[in-house]
Coordinates of C-alpha atoms and ligand atoms in Angstrom, one line a residue:
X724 CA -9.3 -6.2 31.1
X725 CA -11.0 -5.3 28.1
X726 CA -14.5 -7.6 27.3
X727 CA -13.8 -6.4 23.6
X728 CA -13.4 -9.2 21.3
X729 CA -10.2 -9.5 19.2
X730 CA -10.4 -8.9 15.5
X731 CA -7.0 -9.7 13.4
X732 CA -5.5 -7.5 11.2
X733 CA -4.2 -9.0 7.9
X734 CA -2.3 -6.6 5.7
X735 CA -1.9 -7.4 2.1
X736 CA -0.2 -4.6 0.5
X737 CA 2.8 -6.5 -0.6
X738 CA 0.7 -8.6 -2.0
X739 CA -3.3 -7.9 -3.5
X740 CA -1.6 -4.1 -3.0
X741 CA 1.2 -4.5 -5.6
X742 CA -0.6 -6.5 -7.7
X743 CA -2.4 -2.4 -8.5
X744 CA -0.8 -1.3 -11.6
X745 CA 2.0 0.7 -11.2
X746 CA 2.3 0.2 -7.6
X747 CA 5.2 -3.0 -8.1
X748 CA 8.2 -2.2 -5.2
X749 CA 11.4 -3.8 -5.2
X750 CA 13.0 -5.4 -2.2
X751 CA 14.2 -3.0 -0.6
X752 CA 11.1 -1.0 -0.5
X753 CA 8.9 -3.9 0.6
X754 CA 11.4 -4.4 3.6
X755 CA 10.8 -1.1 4.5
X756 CA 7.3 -1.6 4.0
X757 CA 7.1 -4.7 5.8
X758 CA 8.7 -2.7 8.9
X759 CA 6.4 -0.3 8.4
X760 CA 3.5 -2.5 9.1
X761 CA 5.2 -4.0 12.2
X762 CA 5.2 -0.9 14.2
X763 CA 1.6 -0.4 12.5
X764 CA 0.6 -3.5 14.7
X765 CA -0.8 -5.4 11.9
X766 CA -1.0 -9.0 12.7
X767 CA 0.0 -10.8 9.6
X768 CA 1.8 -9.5 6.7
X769 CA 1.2 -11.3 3.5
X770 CA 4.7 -10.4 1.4
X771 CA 4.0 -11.9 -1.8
X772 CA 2.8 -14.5 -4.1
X773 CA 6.3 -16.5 -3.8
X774 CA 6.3 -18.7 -6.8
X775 CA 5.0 -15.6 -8.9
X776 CA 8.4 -14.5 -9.6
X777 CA 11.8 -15.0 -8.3
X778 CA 11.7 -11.6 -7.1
X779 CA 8.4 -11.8 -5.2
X780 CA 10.2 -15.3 -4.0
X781 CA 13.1 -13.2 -2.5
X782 CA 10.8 -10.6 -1.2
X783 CA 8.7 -13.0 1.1
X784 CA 12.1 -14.6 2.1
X785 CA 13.5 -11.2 2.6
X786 CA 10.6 -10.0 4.5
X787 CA 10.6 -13.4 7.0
X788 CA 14.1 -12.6 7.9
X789 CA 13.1 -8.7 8.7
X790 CA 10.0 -8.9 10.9
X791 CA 9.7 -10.5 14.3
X792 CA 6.6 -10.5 15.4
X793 CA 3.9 -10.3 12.7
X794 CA 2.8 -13.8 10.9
X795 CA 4.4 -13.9 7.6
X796 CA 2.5 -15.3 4.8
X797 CA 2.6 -16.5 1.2
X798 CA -0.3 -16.9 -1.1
X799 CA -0.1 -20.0 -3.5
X800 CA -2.5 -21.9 -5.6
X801 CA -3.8 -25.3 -4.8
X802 CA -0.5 -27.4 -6.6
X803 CA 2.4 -28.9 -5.0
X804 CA 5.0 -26.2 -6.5
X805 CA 2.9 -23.2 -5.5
X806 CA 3.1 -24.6 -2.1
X807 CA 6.7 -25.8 -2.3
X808 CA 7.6 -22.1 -3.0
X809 CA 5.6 -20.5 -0.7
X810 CA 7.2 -23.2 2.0
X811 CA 10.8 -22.4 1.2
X812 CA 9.9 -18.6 1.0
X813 CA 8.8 -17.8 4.9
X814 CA 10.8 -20.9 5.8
X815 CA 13.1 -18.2 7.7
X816 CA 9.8 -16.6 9.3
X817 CA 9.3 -16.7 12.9
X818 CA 5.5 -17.6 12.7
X819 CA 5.1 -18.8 8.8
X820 CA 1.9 -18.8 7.4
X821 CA 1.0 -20.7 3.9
X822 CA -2.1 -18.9 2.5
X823 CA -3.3 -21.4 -0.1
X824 CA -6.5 -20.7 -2.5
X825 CA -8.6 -22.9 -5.1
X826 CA -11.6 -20.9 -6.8
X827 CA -15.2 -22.6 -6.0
X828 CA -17.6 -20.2 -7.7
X829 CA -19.5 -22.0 -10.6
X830 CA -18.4 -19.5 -13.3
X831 CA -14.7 -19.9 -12.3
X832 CA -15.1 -23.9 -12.1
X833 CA -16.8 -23.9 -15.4
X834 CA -14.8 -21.5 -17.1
X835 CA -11.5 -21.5 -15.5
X836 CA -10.6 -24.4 -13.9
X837 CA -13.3 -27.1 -15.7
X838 CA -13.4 -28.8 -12.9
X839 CA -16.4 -30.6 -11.1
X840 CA -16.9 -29.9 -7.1
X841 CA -15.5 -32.9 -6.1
X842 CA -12.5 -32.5 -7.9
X843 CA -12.0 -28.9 -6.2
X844 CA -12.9 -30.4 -2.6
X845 CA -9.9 -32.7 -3.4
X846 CA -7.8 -30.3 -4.5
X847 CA -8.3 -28.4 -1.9
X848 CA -8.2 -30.7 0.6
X849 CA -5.1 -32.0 -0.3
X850 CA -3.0 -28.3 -0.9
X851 CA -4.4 -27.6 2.7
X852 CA -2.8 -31.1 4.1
X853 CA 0.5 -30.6 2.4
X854 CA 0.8 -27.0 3.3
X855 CA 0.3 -28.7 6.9
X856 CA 3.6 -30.8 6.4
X857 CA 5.4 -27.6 6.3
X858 CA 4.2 -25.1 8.4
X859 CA 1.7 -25.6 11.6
X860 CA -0.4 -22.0 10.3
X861 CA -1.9 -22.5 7.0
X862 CA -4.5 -20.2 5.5
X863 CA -6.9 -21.5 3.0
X864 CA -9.6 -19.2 0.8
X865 CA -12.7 -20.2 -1.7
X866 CA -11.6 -18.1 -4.3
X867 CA -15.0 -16.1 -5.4
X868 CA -16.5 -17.4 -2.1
X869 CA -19.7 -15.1 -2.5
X870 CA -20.4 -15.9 -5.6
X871 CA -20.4 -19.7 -4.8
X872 CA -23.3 -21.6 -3.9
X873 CA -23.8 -21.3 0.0
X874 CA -23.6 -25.4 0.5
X875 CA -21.3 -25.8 -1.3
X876 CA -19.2 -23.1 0.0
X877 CA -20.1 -24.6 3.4
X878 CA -18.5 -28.4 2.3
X879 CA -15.2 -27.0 1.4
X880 CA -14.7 -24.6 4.0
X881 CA -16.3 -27.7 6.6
X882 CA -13.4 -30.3 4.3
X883 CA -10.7 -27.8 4.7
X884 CA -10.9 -27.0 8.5
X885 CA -10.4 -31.0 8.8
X886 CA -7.5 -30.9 6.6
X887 CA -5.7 -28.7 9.2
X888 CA -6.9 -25.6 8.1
X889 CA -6.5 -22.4 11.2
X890 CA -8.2 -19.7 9.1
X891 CA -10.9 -19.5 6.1
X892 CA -10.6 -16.8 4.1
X893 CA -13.8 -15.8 2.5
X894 CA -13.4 -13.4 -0.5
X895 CA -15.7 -11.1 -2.4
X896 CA -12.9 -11.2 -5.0
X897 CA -14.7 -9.2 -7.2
X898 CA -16.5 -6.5 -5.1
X899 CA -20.2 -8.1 -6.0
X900 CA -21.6 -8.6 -2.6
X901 CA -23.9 -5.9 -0.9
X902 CA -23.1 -5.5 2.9
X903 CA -26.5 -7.4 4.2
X904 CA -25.5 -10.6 1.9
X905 CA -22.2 -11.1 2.9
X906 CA -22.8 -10.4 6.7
X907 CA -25.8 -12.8 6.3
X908 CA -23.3 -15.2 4.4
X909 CA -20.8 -15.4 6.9
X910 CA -23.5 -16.4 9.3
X911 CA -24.3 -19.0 7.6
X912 CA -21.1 -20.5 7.5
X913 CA -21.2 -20.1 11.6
X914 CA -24.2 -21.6 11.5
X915 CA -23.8 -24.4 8.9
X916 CA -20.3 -25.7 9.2
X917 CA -19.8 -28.0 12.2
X918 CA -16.4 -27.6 12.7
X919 CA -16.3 -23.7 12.2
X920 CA -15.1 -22.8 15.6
X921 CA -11.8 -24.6 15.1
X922 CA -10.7 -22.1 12.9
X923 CA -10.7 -18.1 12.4
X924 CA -13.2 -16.7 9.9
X925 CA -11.6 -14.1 7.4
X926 CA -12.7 -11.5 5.3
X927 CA -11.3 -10.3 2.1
X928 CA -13.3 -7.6 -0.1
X929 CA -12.8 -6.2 -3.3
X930 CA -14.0 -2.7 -4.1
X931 CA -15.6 -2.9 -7.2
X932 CA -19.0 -1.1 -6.2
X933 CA -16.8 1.1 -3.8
X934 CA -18.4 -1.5 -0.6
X935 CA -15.1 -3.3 0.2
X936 CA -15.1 -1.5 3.6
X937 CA -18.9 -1.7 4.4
X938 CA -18.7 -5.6 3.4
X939 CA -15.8 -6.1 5.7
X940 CA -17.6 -4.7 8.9
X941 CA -21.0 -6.4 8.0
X942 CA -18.7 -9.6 8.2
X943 CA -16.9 -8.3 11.4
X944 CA -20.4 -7.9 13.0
X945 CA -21.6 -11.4 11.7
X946 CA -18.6 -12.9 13.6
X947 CA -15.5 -12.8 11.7
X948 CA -12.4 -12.8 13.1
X949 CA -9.7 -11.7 11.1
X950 CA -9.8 -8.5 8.0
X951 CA -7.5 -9.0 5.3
X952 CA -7.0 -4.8 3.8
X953 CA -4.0 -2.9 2.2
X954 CA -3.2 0.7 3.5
X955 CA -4.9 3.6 1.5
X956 CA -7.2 0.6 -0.1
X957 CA -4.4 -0.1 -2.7
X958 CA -5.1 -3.4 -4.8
X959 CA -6.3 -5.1 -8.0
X960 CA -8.9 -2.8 -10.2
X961 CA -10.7 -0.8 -7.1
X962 CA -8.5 -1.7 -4.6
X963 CA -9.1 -3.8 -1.1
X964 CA -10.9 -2.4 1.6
X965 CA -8.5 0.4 3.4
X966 CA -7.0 -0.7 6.6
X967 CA -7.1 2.8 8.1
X968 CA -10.8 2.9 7.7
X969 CA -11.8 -0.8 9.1
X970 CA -9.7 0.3 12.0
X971 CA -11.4 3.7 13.0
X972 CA -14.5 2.1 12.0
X973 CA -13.8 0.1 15.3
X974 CA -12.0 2.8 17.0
X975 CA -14.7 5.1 16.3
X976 CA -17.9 2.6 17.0
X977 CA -17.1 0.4 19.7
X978 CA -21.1 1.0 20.4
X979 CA -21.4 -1.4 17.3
X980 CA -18.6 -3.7 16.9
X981 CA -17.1 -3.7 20.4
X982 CA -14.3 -5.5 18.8
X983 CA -10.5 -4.0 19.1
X984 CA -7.1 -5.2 17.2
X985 CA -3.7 -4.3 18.2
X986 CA -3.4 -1.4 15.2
X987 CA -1.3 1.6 17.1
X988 CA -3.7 4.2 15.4
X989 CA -0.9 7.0 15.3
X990 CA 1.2 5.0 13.3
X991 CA -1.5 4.9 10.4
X992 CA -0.6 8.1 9.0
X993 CA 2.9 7.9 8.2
X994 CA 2.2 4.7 7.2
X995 CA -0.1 5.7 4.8
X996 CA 2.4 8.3 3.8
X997 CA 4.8 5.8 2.9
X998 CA 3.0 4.3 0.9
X999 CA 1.8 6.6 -1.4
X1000 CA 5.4 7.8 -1.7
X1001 CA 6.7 4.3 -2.3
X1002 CA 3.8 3.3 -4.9
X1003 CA 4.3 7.0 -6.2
X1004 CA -0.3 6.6 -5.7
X1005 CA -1.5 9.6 -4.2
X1006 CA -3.9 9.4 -1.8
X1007 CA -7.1 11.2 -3.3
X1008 CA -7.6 14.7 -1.1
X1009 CA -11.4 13.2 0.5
X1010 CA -10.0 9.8 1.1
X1011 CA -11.4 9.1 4.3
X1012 CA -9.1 8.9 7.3
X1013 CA -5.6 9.8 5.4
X1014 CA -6.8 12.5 2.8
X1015 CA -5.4 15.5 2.9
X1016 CA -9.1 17.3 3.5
X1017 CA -10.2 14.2 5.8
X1018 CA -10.3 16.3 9.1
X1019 CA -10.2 20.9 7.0
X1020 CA -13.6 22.1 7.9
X1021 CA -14.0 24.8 5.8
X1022 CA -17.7 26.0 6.1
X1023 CA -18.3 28.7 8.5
X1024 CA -20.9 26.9 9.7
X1025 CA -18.9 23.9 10.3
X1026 CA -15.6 26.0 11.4
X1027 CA -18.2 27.8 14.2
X1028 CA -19.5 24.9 15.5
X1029 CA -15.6 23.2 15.6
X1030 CA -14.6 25.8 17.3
X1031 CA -17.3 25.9 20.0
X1032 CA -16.9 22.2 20.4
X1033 CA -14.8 20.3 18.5
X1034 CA -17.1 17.0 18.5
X1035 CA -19.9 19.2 16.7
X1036 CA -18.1 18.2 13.4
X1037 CA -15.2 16.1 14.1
X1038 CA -15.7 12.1 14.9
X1039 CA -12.1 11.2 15.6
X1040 CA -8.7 13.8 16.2
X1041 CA -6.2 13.8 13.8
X1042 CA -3.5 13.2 16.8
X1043 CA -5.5 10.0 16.9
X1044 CA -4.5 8.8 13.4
X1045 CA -1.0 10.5 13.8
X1046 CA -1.2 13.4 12.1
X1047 CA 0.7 16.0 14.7
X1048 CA -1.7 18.5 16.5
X1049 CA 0.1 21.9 15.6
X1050 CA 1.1 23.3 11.3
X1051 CA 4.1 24.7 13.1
X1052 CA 6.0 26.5 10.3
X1053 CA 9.6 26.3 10.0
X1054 CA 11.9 29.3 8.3
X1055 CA 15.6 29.4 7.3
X1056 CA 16.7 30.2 10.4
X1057 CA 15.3 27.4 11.8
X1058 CA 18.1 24.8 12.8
X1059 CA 19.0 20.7 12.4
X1060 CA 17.7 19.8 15.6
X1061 CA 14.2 21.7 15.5
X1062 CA 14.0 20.2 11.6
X1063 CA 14.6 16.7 12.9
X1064 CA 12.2 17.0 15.8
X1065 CA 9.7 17.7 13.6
X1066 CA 9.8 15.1 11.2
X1067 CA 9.8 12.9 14.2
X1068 CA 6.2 14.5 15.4
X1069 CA 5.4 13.8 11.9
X1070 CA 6.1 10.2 12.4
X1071 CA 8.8 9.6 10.5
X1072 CA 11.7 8.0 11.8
X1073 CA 15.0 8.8 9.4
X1074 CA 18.7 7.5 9.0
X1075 CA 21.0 10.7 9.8
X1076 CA 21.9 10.4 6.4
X1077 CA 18.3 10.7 5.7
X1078 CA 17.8 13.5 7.7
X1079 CA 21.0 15.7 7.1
X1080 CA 20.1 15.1 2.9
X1081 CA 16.5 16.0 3.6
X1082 CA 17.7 19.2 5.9
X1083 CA 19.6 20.8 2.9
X1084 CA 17.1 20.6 0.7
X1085 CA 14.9 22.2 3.8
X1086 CA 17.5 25.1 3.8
X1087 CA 17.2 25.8 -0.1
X1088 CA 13.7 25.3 -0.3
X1089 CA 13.3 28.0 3.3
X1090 CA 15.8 30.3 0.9
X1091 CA 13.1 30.4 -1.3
X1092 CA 10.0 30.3 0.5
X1093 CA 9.3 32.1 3.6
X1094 CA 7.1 29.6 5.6
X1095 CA 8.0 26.0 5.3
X1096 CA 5.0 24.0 6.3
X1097 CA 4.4 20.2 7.5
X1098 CA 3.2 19.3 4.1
X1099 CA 6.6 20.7 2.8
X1100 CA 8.4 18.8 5.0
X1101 CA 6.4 16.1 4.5
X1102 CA 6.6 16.0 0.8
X1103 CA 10.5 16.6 1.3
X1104 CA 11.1 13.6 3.5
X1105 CA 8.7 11.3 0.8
X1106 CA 11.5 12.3 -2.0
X1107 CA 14.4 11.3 0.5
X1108 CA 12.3 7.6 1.3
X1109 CA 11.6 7.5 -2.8
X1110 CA 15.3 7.4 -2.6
X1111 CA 15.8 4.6 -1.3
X1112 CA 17.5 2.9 -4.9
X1113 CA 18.8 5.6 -5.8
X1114 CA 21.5 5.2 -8.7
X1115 CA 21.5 8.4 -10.8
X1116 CA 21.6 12.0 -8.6
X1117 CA 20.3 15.0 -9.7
X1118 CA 22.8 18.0 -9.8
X1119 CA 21.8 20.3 -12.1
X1120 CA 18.6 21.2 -14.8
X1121 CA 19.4 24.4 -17.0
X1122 CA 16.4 25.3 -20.0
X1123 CA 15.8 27.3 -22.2
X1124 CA 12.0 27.6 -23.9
X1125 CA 9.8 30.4 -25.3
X1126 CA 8.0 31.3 -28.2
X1127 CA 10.3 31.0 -31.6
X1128 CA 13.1 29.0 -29.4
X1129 CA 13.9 25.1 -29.7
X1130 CA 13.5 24.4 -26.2
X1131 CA 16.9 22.6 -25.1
X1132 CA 17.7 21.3 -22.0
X1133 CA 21.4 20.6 -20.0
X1134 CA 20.9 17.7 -17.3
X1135 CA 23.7 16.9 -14.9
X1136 CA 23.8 13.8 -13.1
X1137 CA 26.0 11.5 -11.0
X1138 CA 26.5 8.1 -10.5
X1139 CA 28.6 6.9 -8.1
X1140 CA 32.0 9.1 -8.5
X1141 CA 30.7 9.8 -12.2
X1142 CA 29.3 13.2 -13.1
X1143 CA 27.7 13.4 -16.6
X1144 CA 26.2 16.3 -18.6
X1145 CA 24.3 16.2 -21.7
X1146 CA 21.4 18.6 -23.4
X1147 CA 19.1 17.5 -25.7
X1148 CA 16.2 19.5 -27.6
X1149 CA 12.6 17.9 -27.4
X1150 CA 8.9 20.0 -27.9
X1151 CA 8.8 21.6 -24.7
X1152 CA 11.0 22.0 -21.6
X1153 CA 10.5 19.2 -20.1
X1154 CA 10.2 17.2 -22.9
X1155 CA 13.7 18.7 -23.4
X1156 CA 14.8 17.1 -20.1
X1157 CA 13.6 14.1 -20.3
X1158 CA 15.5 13.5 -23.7
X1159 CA 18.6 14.8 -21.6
X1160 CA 17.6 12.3 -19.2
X1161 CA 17.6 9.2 -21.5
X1162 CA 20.7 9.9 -23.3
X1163 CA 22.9 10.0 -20.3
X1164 CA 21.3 6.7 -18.2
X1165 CA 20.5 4.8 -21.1
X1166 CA 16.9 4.3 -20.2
X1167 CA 14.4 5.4 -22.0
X1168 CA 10.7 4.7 -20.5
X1169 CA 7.7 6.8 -22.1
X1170 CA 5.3 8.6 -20.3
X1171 CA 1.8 7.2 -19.9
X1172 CA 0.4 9.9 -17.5
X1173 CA 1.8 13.4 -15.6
X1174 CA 0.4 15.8 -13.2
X1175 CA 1.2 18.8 -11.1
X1176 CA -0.4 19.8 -8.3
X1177 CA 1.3 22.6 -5.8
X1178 CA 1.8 21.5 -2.7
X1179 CA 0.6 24.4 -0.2
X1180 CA -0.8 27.5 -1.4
X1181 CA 0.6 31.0 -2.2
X1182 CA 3.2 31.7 -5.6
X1183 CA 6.3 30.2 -3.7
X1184 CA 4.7 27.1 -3.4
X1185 CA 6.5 23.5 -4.2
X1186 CA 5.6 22.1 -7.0
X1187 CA 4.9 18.1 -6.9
X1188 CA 4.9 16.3 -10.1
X1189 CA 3.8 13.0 -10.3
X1190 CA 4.3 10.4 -13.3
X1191 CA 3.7 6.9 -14.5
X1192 CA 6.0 5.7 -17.3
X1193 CA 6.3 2.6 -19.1
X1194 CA 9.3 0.7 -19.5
X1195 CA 9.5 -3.4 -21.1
X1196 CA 6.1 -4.2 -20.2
X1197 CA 6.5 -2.7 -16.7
X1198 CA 4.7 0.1 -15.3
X1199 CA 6.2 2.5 -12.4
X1200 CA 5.2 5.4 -10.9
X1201 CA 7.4 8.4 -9.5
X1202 CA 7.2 11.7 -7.8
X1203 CA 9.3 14.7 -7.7
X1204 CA 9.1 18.0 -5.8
X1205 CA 10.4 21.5 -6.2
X1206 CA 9.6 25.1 -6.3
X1207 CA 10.3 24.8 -10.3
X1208 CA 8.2 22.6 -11.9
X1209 CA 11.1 21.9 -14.5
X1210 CA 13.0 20.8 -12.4
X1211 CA 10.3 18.7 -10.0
X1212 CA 9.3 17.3 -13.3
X1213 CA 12.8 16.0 -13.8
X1214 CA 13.3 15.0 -10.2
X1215 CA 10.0 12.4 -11.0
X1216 CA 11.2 11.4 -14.1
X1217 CA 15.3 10.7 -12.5
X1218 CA 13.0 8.8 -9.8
X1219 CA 11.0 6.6 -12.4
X1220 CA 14.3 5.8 -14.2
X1221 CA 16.1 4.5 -10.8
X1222 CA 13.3 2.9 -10.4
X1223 CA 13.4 0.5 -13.2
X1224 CA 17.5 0.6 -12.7
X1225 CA 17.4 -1.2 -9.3
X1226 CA 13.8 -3.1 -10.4
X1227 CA 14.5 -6.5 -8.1
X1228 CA 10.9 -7.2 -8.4
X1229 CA 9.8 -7.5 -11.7
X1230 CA 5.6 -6.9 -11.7
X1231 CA 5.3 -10.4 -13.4
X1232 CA 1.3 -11.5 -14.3
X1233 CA -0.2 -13.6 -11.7
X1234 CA 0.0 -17.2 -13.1
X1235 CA -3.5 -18.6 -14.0
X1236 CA -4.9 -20.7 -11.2
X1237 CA -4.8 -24.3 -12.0
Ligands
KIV975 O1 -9.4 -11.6 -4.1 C1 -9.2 -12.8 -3.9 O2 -10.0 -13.7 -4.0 C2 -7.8 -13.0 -3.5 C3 -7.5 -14.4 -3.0 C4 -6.3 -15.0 -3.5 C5 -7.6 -14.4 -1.5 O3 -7.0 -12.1 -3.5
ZN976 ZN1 -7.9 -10.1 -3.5

């Protein structure tokens, strides 16, 4: 039996994650997201804001009725319908939580809420006590906790644990504390606040300065008890701190934290890959853990002493985070069966549908290409999860483009049983498609941002094009894949427009706190 004390995992990506620009999902995808995190091993999944919108209200209901065994929660502000929502929303939930917030920094009670301390101690006091009638597990954070006064932080965090209150959330909501200060903060609260061990002390850190995840451990080390990340660090302006890396952090350094949770660390990387395929976010190349680079040695140097002994230069294995041991390579002879099995050592666990749509794109893309590597097959299987709302289907992308030519493009789709076709000229090729695009689905979103990047090396690589359009107010990203950019750049585009077809979840602004 382990001596290791137990540090809970609190995953927020449906949440703080979504609430990133261009990262909005719609129901379906935050199921899938939510299931995800399960078999991840997170402890509580926080699936929305519930009375933000009716979709993020459907959302948190939809993700109560999906997962078993994580803790469920909704955020809502300190006033009866917030917390009305959020109580009808993960009313289906096996374990409900109510996460309930009320800023106390001086600037926000000045400024925001004009409101003196008592009247926020009230306030808070009485959102934690009604949040109680509902559900036996309610969460309550000091919104700006480190900026706040340190006794006065300590009276409503001392007020709310009598209110009923099982956890204290204690946020660095906008990335302004250095690691030292908030460690030293969060023993101060231990120290200061009678009543302290009656609840769980949580930590929730912004990345402004880029110290979300250094704050996070300073806070584990000073005693808290539960982390409150997003995977790949997505979340408002610089993100949250990064789930993958608080958890090798502990992996890695028992030495310092001798602290475990229940994250299945082979599950992070698919994880992370869904993700980024969902939110159409790439995960930057050097991200630490999940980047693409996070484990290439490329100095000879480096790749001497690796090879001599791997722990020269490598900390953790990339088995350990789930990425599979061996880049076998896969060619056009290879069949269903050896296909499948390797997107199962990749993690991934597909529909047959899923896999038998995936596996014929594998055999035109290994008609093209000689060697089909993991990160094909890996950016292959994204698409097919991308795909999840599908309505429109791309058949067919003919151009034509060069110098003294008005580039023209001929898009077929289908929907349903319907095939269209239309062409359209436009300033360039894809431009051209896009138009195509519009005219036959109706929607028309412009293009904010677009960006290639091949996906292994060598002139037959696959191509990855990766947008972010704009559509009513709504921002969405979208990916698309193919050996010819045209036509990865209209797969991208066909994926932003489905997007905003099935959009369930509408990215609505957070309401103002009260
Ligand atoms: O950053 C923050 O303060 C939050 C709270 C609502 C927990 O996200
Ligand atoms: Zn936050």
């Amino acid at each position: 039996m382990s001596d290791k004390r137990k540090v809970l995992i609190f995953d927020t990506t449906l949440r703080d994650g979504e609430q990133s620009p261009g990262c909005s999902m719609n129901i379906a995808e935050k199921i899938e997201v939510a299931r995800a995190l399960e078999s991840l091993g997170v402890d509580i999944i926080e699936a929305g804001f519930a009375i933000a919108s009716p979709g993020d209200f459907e959302a948190v209901a939809a993700v109560s009725e999906a997962v078993n065994d994580c803790v469920v929660a909704s955020l809502a502000r300190s006033i009866p319908k917030d917390i009305d929502a959020a109580a009808s929303a993960v009313a289906k939930a096996k374990r409900p939580r109510i996460h309930v917030f009320c800023a106390t920094s001086e600037i926000h009670r000045t400024h925001k809420l004009k409101r003196a301390k008592e009247e926020i101690v009230r306030m808070a006091v009485e959102a934690v006590k009604l949040a109680r009638n509902s559900v036996p597990d309610v969460e309550f954070s000091p919104e700006d906790a480190s900026r706040t006064e340190p006794e006065f932080l300590a009276e409503v965090v001392r007020a709310v644990i009598d209110a009923g209150a099982s956890t204290v959330n204690i946020p660095d909501t906008v990335g302004y504390a250095m690691p030292a200060e908030y460690g030293d903060l969060i023993r101060y609260l231990i120290k200061n606040v009678e009543n302290i061990s009656k609840a769980v002390i949580s930590v929730h850190c912004h990345n402004d300065l880029g110290l979300a995840v250094a704050n996070s451990l300073a806070a584990v080390r000073a005693g808290a008890g539960q982390v409150e990340c997003t995977i790949n660090g997505i979340g408002e302006r610089a993100g949250n701190a990064a789930l993958e890396e608080i958890v090798m952090a502990l992996h890695t350094r028992p030495d310092i934290f001798n602290a475990a949770c229940g994250i299945n660390t082979q599950r992070i990387y698919p994880t992370s890959r869904l993700i980024a395929s969902i939110t159409g976010q790439n995960v930057p190349r050097n991200k630490a853990i999940v980047g693409e680079n996070a484990f290439a040695h490329e100095s000879g140097i480096h790749q001497d002493g690796y090879l001599k002994n791997r722990e020269t230069y490598e900390i953790m294995r990339p088995q350990d985070i789930g990425v599979p041991a061996s880049k076998l390579v896969l060619g056009k002879h290879s069949g269903r069966h050896a296909f499948k099995q390797r997107t199962e050592a990749l993690g991934y666990s597909l529909s047959d549908d899923q896999v038998n749509r995936a596996f014929e794109r594998f055999k035109v893309l290994a008609d093209k290409k000689k060697e089909v590597f993991d990160e094909d097959i890996e950016a292959l299987i994204d698409e097919e999860i991308e795909k999840i709302s599908e309505v429109w289907r791309l058949i067919g992308v003919q151009t034509t483009a060069g110098s003294n030519t008005v580039p023209t493009a001929t898009v077929t789709l289908v929907r349903e049983d319907q095939t269209v076709t239309d062409a359209a000229t436009g300033d360039g090729p894809v431009d051209a498609v896009y138009e195509a695009i519009q005219r036959i689905t109706g929607i028309k979103p412009s293009l904010c941002d677009y960006s290639l990047r091949a996906i292994t090396s060598g002139k037959d690589a696959q191509g990855e094009v990766t947008i972010e359009v704009e559509h009513e107010g709504g921002k969405f990203r979208a990916r698309g894949l193919s050996t010819d950019i045209v036509e990865a750049s209209a797969r991208a585009y066909l994926s932003a427009v489905n997007r905003i077809a099935t959009r369930t979840v509408t990215k609505t602004p957070k309401p103002p706190s009260p």
